[in-house]
mmCIF file of C-alpha atoms in Angstrom:
data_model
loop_
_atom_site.group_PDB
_atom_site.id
_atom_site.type_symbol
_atom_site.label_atom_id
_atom_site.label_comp_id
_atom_site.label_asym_id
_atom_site.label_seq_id
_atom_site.Cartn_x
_atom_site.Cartn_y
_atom_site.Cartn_z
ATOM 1 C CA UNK A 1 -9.052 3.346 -21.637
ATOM 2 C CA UNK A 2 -9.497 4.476 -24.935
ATOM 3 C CA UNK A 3 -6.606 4.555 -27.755
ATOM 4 C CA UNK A 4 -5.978 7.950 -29.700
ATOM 5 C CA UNK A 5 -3.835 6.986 -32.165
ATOM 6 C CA UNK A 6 -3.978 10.377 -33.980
ATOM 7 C CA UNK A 7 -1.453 11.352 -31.117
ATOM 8 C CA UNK A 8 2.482 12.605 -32.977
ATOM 9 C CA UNK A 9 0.711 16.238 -31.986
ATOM 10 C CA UNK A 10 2.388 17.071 -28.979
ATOM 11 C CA UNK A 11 4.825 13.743 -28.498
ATOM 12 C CA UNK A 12 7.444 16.516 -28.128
ATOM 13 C CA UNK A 13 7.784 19.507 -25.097
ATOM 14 C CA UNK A 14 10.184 21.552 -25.989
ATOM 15 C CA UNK A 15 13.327 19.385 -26.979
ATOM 16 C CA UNK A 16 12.162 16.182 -24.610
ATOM 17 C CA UNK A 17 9.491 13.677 -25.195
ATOM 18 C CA UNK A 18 6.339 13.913 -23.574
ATOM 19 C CA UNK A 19 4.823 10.674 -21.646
ATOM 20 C CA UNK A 20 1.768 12.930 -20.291
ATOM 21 C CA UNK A 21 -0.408 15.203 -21.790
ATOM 22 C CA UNK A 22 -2.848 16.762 -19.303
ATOM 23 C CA UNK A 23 -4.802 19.749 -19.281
ATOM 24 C CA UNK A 24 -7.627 20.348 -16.694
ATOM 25 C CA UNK A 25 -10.326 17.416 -17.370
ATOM 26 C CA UNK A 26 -8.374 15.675 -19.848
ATOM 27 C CA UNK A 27 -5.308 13.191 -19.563
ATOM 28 C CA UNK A 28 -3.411 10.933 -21.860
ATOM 29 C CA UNK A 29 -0.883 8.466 -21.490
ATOM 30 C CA UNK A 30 1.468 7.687 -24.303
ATOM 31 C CA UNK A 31 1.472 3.987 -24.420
ATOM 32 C CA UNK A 32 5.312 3.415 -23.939
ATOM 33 C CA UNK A 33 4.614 -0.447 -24.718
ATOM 34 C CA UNK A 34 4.190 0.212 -28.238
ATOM 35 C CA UNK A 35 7.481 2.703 -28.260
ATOM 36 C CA UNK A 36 9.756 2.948 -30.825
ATOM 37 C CA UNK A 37 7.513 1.274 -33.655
ATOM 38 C CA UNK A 38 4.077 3.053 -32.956
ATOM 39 C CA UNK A 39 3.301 6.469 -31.285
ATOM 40 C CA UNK A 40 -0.442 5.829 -29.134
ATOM 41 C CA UNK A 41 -1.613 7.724 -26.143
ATOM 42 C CA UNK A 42 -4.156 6.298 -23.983
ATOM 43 C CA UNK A 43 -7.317 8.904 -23.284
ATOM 44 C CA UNK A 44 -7.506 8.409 -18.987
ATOM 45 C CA UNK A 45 -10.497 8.859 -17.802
ATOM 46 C CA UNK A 46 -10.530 8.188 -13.902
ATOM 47 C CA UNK A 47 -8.842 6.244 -11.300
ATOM 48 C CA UNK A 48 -9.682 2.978 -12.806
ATOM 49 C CA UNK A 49 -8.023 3.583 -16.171
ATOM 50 C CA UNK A 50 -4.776 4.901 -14.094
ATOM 51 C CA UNK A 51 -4.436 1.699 -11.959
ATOM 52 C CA UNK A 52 -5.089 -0.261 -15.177
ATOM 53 C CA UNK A 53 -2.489 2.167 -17.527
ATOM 54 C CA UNK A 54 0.229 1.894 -14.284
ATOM 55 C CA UNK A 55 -0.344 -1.851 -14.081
ATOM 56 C CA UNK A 56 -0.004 -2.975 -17.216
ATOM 57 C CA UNK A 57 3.155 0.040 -17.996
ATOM 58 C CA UNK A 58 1.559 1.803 -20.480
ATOM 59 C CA UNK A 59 3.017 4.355 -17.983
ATOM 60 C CA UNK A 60 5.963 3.240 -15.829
ATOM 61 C CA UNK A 61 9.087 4.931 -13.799
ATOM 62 C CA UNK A 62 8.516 5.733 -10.115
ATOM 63 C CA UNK A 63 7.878 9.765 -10.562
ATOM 64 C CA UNK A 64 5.746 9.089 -13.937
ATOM 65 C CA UNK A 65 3.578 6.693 -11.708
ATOM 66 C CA UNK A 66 3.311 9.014 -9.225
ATOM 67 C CA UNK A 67 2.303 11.763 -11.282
ATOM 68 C CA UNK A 68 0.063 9.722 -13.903
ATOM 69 C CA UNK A 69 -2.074 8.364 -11.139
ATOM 70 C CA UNK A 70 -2.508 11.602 -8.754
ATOM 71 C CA UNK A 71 -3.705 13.034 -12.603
ATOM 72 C CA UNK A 72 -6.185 10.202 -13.150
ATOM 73 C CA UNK A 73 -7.669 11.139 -9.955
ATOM 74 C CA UNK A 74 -7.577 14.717 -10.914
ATOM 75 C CA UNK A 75 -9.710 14.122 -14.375
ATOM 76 C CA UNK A 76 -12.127 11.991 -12.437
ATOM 77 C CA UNK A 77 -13.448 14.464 -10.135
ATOM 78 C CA UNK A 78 -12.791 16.987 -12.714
ATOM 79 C CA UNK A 79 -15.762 15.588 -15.331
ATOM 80 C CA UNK A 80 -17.776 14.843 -12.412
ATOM 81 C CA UNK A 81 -21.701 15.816 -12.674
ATOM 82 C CA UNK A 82 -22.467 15.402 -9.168
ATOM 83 C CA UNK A 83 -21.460 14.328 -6.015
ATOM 84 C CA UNK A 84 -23.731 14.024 -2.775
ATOM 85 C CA UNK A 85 -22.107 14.312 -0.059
ATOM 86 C CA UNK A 86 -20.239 16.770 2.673
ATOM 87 C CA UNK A 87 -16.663 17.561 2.329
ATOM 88 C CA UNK A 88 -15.123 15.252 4.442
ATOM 89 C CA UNK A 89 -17.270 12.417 2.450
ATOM 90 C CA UNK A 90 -15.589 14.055 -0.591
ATOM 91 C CA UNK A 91 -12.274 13.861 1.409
ATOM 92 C CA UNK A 92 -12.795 10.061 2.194
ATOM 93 C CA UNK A 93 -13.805 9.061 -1.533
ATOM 94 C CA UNK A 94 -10.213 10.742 -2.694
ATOM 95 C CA UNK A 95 -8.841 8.589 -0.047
ATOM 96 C CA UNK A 96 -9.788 5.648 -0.858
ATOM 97 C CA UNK A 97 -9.453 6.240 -4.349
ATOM 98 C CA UNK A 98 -5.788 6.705 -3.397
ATOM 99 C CA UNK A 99 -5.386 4.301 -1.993
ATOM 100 C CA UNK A 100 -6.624 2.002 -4.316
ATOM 101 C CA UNK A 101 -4.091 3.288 -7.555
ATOM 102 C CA UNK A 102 -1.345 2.502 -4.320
ATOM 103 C CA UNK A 103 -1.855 -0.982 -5.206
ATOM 104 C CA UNK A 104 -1.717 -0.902 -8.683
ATOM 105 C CA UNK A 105 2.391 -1.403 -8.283
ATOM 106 C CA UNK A 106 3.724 -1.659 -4.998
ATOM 107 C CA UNK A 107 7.333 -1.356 -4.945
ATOM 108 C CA UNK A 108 8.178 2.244 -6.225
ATOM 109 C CA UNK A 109 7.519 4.633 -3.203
ATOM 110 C CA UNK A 110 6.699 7.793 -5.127
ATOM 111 C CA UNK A 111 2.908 7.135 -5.665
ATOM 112 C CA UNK A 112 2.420 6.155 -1.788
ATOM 113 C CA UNK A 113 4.358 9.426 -0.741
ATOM 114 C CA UNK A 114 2.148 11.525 -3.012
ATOM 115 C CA UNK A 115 -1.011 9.578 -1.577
ATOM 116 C CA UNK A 116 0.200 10.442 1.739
ATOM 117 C CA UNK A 117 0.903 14.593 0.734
ATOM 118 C CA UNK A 118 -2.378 14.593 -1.380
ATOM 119 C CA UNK A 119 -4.396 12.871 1.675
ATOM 120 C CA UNK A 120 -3.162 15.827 4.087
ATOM 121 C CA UNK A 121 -3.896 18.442 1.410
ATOM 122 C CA UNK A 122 -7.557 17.273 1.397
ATOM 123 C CA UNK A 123 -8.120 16.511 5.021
ATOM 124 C CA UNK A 124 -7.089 19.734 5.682
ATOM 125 C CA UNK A 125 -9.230 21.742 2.849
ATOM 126 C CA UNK A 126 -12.555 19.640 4.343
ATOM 127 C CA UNK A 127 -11.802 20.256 7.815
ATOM 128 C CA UNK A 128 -11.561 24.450 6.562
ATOM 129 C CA UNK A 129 -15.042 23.836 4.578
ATOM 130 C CA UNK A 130 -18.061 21.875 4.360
ATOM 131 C CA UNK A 131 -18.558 21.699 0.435
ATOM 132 C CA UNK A 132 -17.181 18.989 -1.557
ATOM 133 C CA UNK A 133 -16.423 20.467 -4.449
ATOM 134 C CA UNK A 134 -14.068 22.873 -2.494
ATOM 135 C CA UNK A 135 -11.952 19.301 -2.011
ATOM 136 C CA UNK A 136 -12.288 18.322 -5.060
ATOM 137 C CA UNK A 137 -10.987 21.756 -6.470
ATOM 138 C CA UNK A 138 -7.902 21.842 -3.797
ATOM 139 C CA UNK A 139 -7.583 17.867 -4.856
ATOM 140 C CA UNK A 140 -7.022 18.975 -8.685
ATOM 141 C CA UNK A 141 -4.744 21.999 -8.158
ATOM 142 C CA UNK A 142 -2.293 19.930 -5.656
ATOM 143 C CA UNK A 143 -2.286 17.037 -8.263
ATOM 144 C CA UNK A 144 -1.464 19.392 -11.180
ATOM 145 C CA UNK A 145 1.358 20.741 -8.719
ATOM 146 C CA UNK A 146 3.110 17.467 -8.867
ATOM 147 C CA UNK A 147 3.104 17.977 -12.407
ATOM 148 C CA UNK A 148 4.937 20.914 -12.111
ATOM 149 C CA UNK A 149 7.185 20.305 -9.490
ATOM 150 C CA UNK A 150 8.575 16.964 -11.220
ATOM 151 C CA UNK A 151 10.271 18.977 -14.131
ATOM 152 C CA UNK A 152 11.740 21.335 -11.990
ATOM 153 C CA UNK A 153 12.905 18.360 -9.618
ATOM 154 C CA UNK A 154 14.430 16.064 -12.540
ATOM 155 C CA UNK A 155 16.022 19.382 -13.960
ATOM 156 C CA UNK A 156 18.140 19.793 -10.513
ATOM 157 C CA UNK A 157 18.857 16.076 -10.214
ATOM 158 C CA UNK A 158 20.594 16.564 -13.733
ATOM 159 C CA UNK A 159 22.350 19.891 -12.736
ATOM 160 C CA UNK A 160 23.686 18.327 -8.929
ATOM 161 C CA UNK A 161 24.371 15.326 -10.625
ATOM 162 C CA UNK A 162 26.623 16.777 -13.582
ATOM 163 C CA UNK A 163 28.488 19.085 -11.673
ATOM 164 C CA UNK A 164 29.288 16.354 -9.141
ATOM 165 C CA UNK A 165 30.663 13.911 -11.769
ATOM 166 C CA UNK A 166 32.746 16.485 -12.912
ATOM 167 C CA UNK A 167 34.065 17.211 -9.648
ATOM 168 C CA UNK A 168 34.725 13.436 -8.815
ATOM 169 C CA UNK A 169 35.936 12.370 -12.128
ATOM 170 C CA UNK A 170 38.242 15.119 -13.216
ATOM 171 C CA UNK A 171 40.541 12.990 -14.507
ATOM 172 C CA UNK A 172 38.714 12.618 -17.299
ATOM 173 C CA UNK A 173 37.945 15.489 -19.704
ATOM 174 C CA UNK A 174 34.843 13.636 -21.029
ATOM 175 C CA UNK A 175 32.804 11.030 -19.293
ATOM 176 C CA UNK A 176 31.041 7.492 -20.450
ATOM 177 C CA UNK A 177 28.062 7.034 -18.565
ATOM 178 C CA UNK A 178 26.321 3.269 -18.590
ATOM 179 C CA UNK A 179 22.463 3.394 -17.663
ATOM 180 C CA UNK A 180 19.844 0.553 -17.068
ATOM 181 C CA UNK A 181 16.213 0.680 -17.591
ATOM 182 C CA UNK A 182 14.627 4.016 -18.540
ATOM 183 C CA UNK A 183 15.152 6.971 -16.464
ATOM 184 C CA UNK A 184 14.131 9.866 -18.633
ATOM 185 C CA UNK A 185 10.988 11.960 -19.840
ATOM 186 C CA UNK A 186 9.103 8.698 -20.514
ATOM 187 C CA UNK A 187 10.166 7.531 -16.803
ATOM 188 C CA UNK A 188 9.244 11.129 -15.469
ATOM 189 C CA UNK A 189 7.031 14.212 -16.099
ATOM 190 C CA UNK A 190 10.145 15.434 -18.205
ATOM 191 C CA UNK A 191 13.865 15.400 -18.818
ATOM 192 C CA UNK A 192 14.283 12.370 -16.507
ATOM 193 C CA UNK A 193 16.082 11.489 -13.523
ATOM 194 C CA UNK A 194 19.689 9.283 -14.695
ATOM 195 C CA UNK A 195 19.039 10.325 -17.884
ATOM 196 C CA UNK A 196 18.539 14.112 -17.016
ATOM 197 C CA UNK A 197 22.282 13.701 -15.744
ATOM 198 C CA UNK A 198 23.377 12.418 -19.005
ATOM 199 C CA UNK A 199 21.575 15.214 -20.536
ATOM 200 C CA UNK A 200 23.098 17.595 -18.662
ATOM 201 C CA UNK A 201 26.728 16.383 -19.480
ATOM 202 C CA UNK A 202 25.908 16.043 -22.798
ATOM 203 C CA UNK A 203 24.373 19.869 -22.830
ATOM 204 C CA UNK A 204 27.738 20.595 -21.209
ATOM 205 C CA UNK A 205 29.908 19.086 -23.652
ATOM 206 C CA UNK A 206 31.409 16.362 -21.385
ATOM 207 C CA UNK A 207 29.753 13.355 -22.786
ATOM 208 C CA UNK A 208 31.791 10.808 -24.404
ATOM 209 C CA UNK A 209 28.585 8.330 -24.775
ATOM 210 C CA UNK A 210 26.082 6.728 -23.012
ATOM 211 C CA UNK A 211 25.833 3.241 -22.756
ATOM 212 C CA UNK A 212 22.344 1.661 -22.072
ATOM 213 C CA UNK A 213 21.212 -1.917 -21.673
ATOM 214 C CA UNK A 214 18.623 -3.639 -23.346
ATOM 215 C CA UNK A 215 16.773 -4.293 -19.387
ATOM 216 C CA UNK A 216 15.014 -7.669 -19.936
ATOM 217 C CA UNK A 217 11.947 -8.838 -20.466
ATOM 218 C CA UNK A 218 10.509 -5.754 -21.014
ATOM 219 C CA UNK A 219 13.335 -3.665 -23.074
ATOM 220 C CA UNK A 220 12.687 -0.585 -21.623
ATOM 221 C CA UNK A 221 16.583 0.065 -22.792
ATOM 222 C CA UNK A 222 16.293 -0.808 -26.010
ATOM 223 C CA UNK A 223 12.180 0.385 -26.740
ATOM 224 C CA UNK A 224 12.450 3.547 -24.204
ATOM 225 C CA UNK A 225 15.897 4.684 -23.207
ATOM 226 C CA UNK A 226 17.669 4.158 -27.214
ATOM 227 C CA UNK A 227 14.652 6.283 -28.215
ATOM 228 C CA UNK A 228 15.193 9.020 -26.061
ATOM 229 C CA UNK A 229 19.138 9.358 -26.663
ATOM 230 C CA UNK A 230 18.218 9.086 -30.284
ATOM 231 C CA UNK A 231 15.675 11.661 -30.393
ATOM 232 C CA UNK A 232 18.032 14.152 -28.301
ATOM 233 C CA UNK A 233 20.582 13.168 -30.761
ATOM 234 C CA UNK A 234 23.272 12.005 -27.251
ATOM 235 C CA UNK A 235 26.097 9.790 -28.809
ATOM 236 C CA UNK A 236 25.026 6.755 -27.270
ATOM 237 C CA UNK A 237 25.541 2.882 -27.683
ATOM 238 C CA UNK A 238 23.310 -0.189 -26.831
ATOM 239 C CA UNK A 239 23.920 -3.119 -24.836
ATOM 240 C CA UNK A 240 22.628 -6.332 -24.205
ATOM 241 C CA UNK A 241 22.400 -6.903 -20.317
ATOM 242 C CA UNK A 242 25.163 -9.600 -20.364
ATOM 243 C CA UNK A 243 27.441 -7.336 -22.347
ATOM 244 C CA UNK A 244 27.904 -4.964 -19.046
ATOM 245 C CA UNK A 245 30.877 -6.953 -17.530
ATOM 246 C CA UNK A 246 32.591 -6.863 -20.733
ATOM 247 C CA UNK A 247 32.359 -2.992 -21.796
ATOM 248 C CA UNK A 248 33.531 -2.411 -17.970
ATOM 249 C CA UNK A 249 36.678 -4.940 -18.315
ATOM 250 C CA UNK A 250 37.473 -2.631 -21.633
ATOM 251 C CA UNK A 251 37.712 0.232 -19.686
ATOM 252 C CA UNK A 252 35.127 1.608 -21.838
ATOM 253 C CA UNK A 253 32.755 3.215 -18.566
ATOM 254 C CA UNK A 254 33.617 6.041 -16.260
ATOM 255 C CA UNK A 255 30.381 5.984 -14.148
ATOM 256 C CA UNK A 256 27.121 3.803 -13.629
ATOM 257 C CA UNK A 257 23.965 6.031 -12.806
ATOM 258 C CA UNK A 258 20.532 4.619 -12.476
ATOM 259 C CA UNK A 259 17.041 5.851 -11.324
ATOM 260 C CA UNK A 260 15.490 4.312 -8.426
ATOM 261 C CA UNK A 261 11.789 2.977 -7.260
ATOM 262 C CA UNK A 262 12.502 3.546 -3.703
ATOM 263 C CA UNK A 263 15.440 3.926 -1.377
ATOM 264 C CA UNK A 264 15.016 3.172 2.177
ATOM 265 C CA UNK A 265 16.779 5.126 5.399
ATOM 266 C CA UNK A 266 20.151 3.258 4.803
ATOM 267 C CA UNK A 267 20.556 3.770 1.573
ATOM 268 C CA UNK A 268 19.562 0.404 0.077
ATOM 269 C CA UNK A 269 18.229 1.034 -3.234
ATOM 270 C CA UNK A 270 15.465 -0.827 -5.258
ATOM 271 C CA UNK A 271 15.625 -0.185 -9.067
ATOM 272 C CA UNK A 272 14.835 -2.791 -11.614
ATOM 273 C CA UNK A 273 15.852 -6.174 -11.957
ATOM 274 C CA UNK A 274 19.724 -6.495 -12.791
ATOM 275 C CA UNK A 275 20.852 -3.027 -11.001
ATOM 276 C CA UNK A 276 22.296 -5.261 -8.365
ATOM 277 C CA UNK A 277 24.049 -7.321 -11.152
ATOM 278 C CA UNK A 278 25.942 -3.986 -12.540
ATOM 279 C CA UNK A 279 26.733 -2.840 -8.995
ATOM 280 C CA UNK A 280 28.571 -6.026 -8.651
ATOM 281 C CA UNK A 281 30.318 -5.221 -11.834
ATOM 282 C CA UNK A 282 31.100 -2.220 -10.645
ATOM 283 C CA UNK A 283 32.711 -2.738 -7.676
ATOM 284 C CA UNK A 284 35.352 -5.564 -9.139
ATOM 285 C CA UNK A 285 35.981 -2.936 -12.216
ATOM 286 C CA UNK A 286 36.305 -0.636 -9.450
ATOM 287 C CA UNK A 287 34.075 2.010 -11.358
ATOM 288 C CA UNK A 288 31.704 4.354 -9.464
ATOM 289 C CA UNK A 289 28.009 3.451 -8.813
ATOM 290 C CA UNK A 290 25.266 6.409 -8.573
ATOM 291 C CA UNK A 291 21.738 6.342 -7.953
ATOM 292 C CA UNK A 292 19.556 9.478 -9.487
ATOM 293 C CA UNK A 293 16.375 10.135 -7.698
ATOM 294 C CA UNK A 294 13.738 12.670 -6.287
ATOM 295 C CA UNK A 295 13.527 12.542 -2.290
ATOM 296 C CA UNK A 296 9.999 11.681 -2.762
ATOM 297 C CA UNK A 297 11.920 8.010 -3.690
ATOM 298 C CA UNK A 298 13.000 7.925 0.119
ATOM 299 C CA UNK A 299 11.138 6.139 1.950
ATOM 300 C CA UNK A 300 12.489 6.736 5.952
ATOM 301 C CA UNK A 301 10.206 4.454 7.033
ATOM 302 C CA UNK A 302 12.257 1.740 6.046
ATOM 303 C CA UNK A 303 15.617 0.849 8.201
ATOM 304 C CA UNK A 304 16.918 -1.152 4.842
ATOM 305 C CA UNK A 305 16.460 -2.875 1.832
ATOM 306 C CA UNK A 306 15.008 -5.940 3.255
ATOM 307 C CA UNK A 307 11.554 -4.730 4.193
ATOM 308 C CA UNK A 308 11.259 -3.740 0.765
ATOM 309 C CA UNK A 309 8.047 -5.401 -1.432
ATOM 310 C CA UNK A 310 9.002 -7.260 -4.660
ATOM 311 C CA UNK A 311 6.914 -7.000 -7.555
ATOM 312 C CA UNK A 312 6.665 -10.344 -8.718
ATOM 313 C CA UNK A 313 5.735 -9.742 -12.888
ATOM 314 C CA UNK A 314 3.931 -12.324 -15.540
ATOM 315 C CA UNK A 315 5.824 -15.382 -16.708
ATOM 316 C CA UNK A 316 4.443 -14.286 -19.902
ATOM 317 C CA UNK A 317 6.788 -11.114 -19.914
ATOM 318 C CA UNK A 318 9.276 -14.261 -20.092
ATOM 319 C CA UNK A 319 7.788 -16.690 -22.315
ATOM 320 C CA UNK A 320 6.554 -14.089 -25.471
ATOM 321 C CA UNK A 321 8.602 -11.707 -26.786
ATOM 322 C CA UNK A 322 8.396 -7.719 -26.014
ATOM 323 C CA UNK A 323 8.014 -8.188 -23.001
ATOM 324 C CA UNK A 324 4.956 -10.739 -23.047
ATOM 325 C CA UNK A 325 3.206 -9.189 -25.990
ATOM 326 C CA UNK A 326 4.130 -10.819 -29.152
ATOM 327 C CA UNK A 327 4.267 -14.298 -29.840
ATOM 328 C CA UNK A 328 5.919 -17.463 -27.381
ATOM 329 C CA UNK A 329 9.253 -18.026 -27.408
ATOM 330 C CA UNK A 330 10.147 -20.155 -24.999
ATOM 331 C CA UNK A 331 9.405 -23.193 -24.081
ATOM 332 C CA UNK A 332 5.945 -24.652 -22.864
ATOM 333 C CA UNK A 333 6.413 -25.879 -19.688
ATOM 334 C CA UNK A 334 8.646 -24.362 -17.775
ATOM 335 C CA UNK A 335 8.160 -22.163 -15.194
ATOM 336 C CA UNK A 336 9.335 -18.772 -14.493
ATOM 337 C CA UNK A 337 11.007 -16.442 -11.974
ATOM 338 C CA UNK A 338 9.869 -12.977 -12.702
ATOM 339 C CA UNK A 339 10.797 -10.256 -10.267
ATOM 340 C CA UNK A 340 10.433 -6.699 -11.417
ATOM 341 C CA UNK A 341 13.147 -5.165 -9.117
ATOM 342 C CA UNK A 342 16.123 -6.411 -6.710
ATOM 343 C CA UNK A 343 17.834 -4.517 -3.949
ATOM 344 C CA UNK A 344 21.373 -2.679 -3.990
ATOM 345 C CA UNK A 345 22.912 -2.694 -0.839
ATOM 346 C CA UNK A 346 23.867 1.109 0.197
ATOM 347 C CA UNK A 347 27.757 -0.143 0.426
ATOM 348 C CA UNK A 348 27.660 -1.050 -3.493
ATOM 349 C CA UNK A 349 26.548 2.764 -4.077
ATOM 350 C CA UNK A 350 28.941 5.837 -4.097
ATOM 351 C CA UNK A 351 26.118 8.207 -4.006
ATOM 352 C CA UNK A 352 22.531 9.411 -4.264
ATOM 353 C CA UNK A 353 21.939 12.172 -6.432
ATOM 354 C CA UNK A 354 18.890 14.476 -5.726
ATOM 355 C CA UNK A 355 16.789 17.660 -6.633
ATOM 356 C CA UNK A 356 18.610 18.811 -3.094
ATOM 357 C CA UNK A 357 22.314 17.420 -3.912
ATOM 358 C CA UNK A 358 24.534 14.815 -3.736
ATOM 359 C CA UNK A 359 24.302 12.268 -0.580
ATOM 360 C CA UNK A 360 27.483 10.767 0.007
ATOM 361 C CA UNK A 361 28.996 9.049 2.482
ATOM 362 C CA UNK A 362 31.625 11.964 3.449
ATOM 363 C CA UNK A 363 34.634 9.484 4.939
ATOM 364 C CA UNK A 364 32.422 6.933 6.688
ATOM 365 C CA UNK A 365 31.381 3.497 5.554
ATOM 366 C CA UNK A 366 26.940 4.700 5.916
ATOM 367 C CA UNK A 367 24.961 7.452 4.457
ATOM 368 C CA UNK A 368 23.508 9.712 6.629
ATOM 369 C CA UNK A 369 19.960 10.355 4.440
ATOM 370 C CA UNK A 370 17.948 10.857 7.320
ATOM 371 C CA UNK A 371 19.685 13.981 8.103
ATOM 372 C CA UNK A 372 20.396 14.764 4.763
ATOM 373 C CA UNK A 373 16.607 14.880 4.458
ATOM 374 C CA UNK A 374 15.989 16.638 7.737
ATOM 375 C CA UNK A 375 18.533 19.478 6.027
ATOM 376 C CA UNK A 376 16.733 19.926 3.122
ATOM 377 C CA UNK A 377 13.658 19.966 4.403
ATOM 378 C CA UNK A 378 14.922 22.901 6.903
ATOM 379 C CA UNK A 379 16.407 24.533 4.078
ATOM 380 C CA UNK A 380 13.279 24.542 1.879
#
């Protein structure tokens, strides 16, 4: 991956930041581990720079992954001079190419759906021809799709969700929203996914202030999520993670809305590391817990949250500061614990907010996503 540092031009689409810059053959990656203090995008080049860029979170939230590495792909076959072979040998390289950016961070769901979609889309175009670059062509246009479609999906996750709170909290004529992690245009192809609902009740004049933590090691609260409510100019507030029990106590939040890496059938939600801690919190403050995603976080495959993978990060992320890029601060030694997610139960949560709606429990003690699902697939 190469650096572009003469990258400000086009940082900004429209009113939100811009995490990916693609046009046909070309893709770059703003590298959000450098975010607030230095503005760099990363020139992608093929497959190998996007599992490198999505390991290492120059680009990171489930839908962004999703997105960056279907794009990667995209430029690869793109800039390529030639390619001997039939279609379904062109079909098979995308494949495994696939499935090889699948492993570059296992737990959020979103890249493995879209490997799964993008799979069918080119199966299906070699089995209708026999030249390769008639894959390759269907390839790009499906994976510049997802582009698309993950704007218009985070901009209905922010409308369902906004309306909903508004519905459900009536009793208060403006709302304070805490967040964890980032969930917004960094975290997504635009406007975000928590952090498009914020937006939205900001837009709609409802928004006392967001709250967002810090999210150790890796600050994406502080670095990614301050940024963005700064830049948007959202009255908003920082945290440190430990500070979360204590600004509930005070009576300071209304709601709790994060994003999600994957959800599986029963609602059980993974999200990163210390969502569990505030859903805790939430339920002894008694304040309502949300979880903003696209369906394509589902993952029906999985009866709960215990068949889930872990992502197990660096102890370095621990030891240096920024998140395992600047210099050692603790001591040498010790060793470290470093899981990159934890699991929600679906009893903790009081809903799932979607590009589709709101799923909620409706009276009974479960979620019903499968058929919530089923519904909107019918309906689509």
């Amino acid at each position: 991956m190469a650096p572009n540092t003469n990258s400000a031009e086009g940082l900004e689409n429209g009113s939100s930041l811009q995490s990916i810059r693609y046009k046909r053959g070309s893709l770059l990656l703003l590298d959000q581990r450098k975010l607030p203090l230095e503005t760099t995008y990363m020139d992608i080049r093929n497959s190998v720079d996007g599992w490198s860029a999505i390991r290492d979170m120059v680009v990171r939230g489930a839908p962004a992954i999703a997105v960056a590495g279907a794009l990667s792909l995209a430029v690869e076959v793109s800039n390529m001079e030639t390619f001997n072979g039939t279609s379904e040998d062109a079909a098979s390289y995308l494949a495994n190419a696939l499935e090889y950016l699948v492993s570059s961070r296992p737990t959020a769901v979103n890249l493995s759906d879209a490997t799964i979609k993008l799979k069918e889309v080119v199966s299906k175009a070699a089995s209708t021809s026999s030249e390769a670059s008639v894959v390759f062509q269907t390839y790009i246009e499906a994976a510049e799709q997802m582009l698309k479609d993950d704007v218009t999906s985070n901009k209905a996750i922010g409308s369902y969700g906004a309306i909903f709170l508004q519905h459900q909290l009536e009793d208060s004529k403006r709302l304070s929203i805490l967040t964890h992690c980032n969930t917004g245009s960094l975290a997504t192809a635009g406007y975000g996914t928590a952090l498009g609902v914020i937006r939205e009740l900001h837009a709609e004049g409802v928004l006392e202030r967001a709250y967002c933590t810090e999210t150790r090691p890796f600050n994406q609260g502080s670095r990614l999520t301050a940024f963005e409510l700064v830049h948007d100019n959202i009255p908003a507030t920082l945290i440190t993670d430990s500070a979360a029990a204590a600004l509930m106590k005070a009576g300071r939040v209304n709601a709790i809305i994060v994003g999600a890496d994957r959800v599986a059938a029963n609602g059980d939600t993974a999200n990163k590391i210390g969502t569990y801690s505030l859903a805790v919190l939430a339920i002894h403050h008694r304040i309502p817990f949300y979880v903003a995603a696209p369906l394509t976080s589902i993952d029906l495959a999985l009866s709960s949250g215990q068949e889930i993978v872990i992502e197990e990060r660096s102890a370095k992320e621990l030891l240096h500061s920024r998140g395992g890029l600047g210099e050692q601060v603790a001591a040498s030694g010790i060793s470290v614990w470093n899981p990159a997610f934890d699991v929600t139960p679906a009893y903790m949560i009081s809903g799932i907010i979607t590009e589709k709606g709101v799923v909620t429990k409706k009276g009974s003690d479960t979620f019903d996503i499968k058929g919530f699902v089923q519904k909107a697939i019918d309906n689509s």
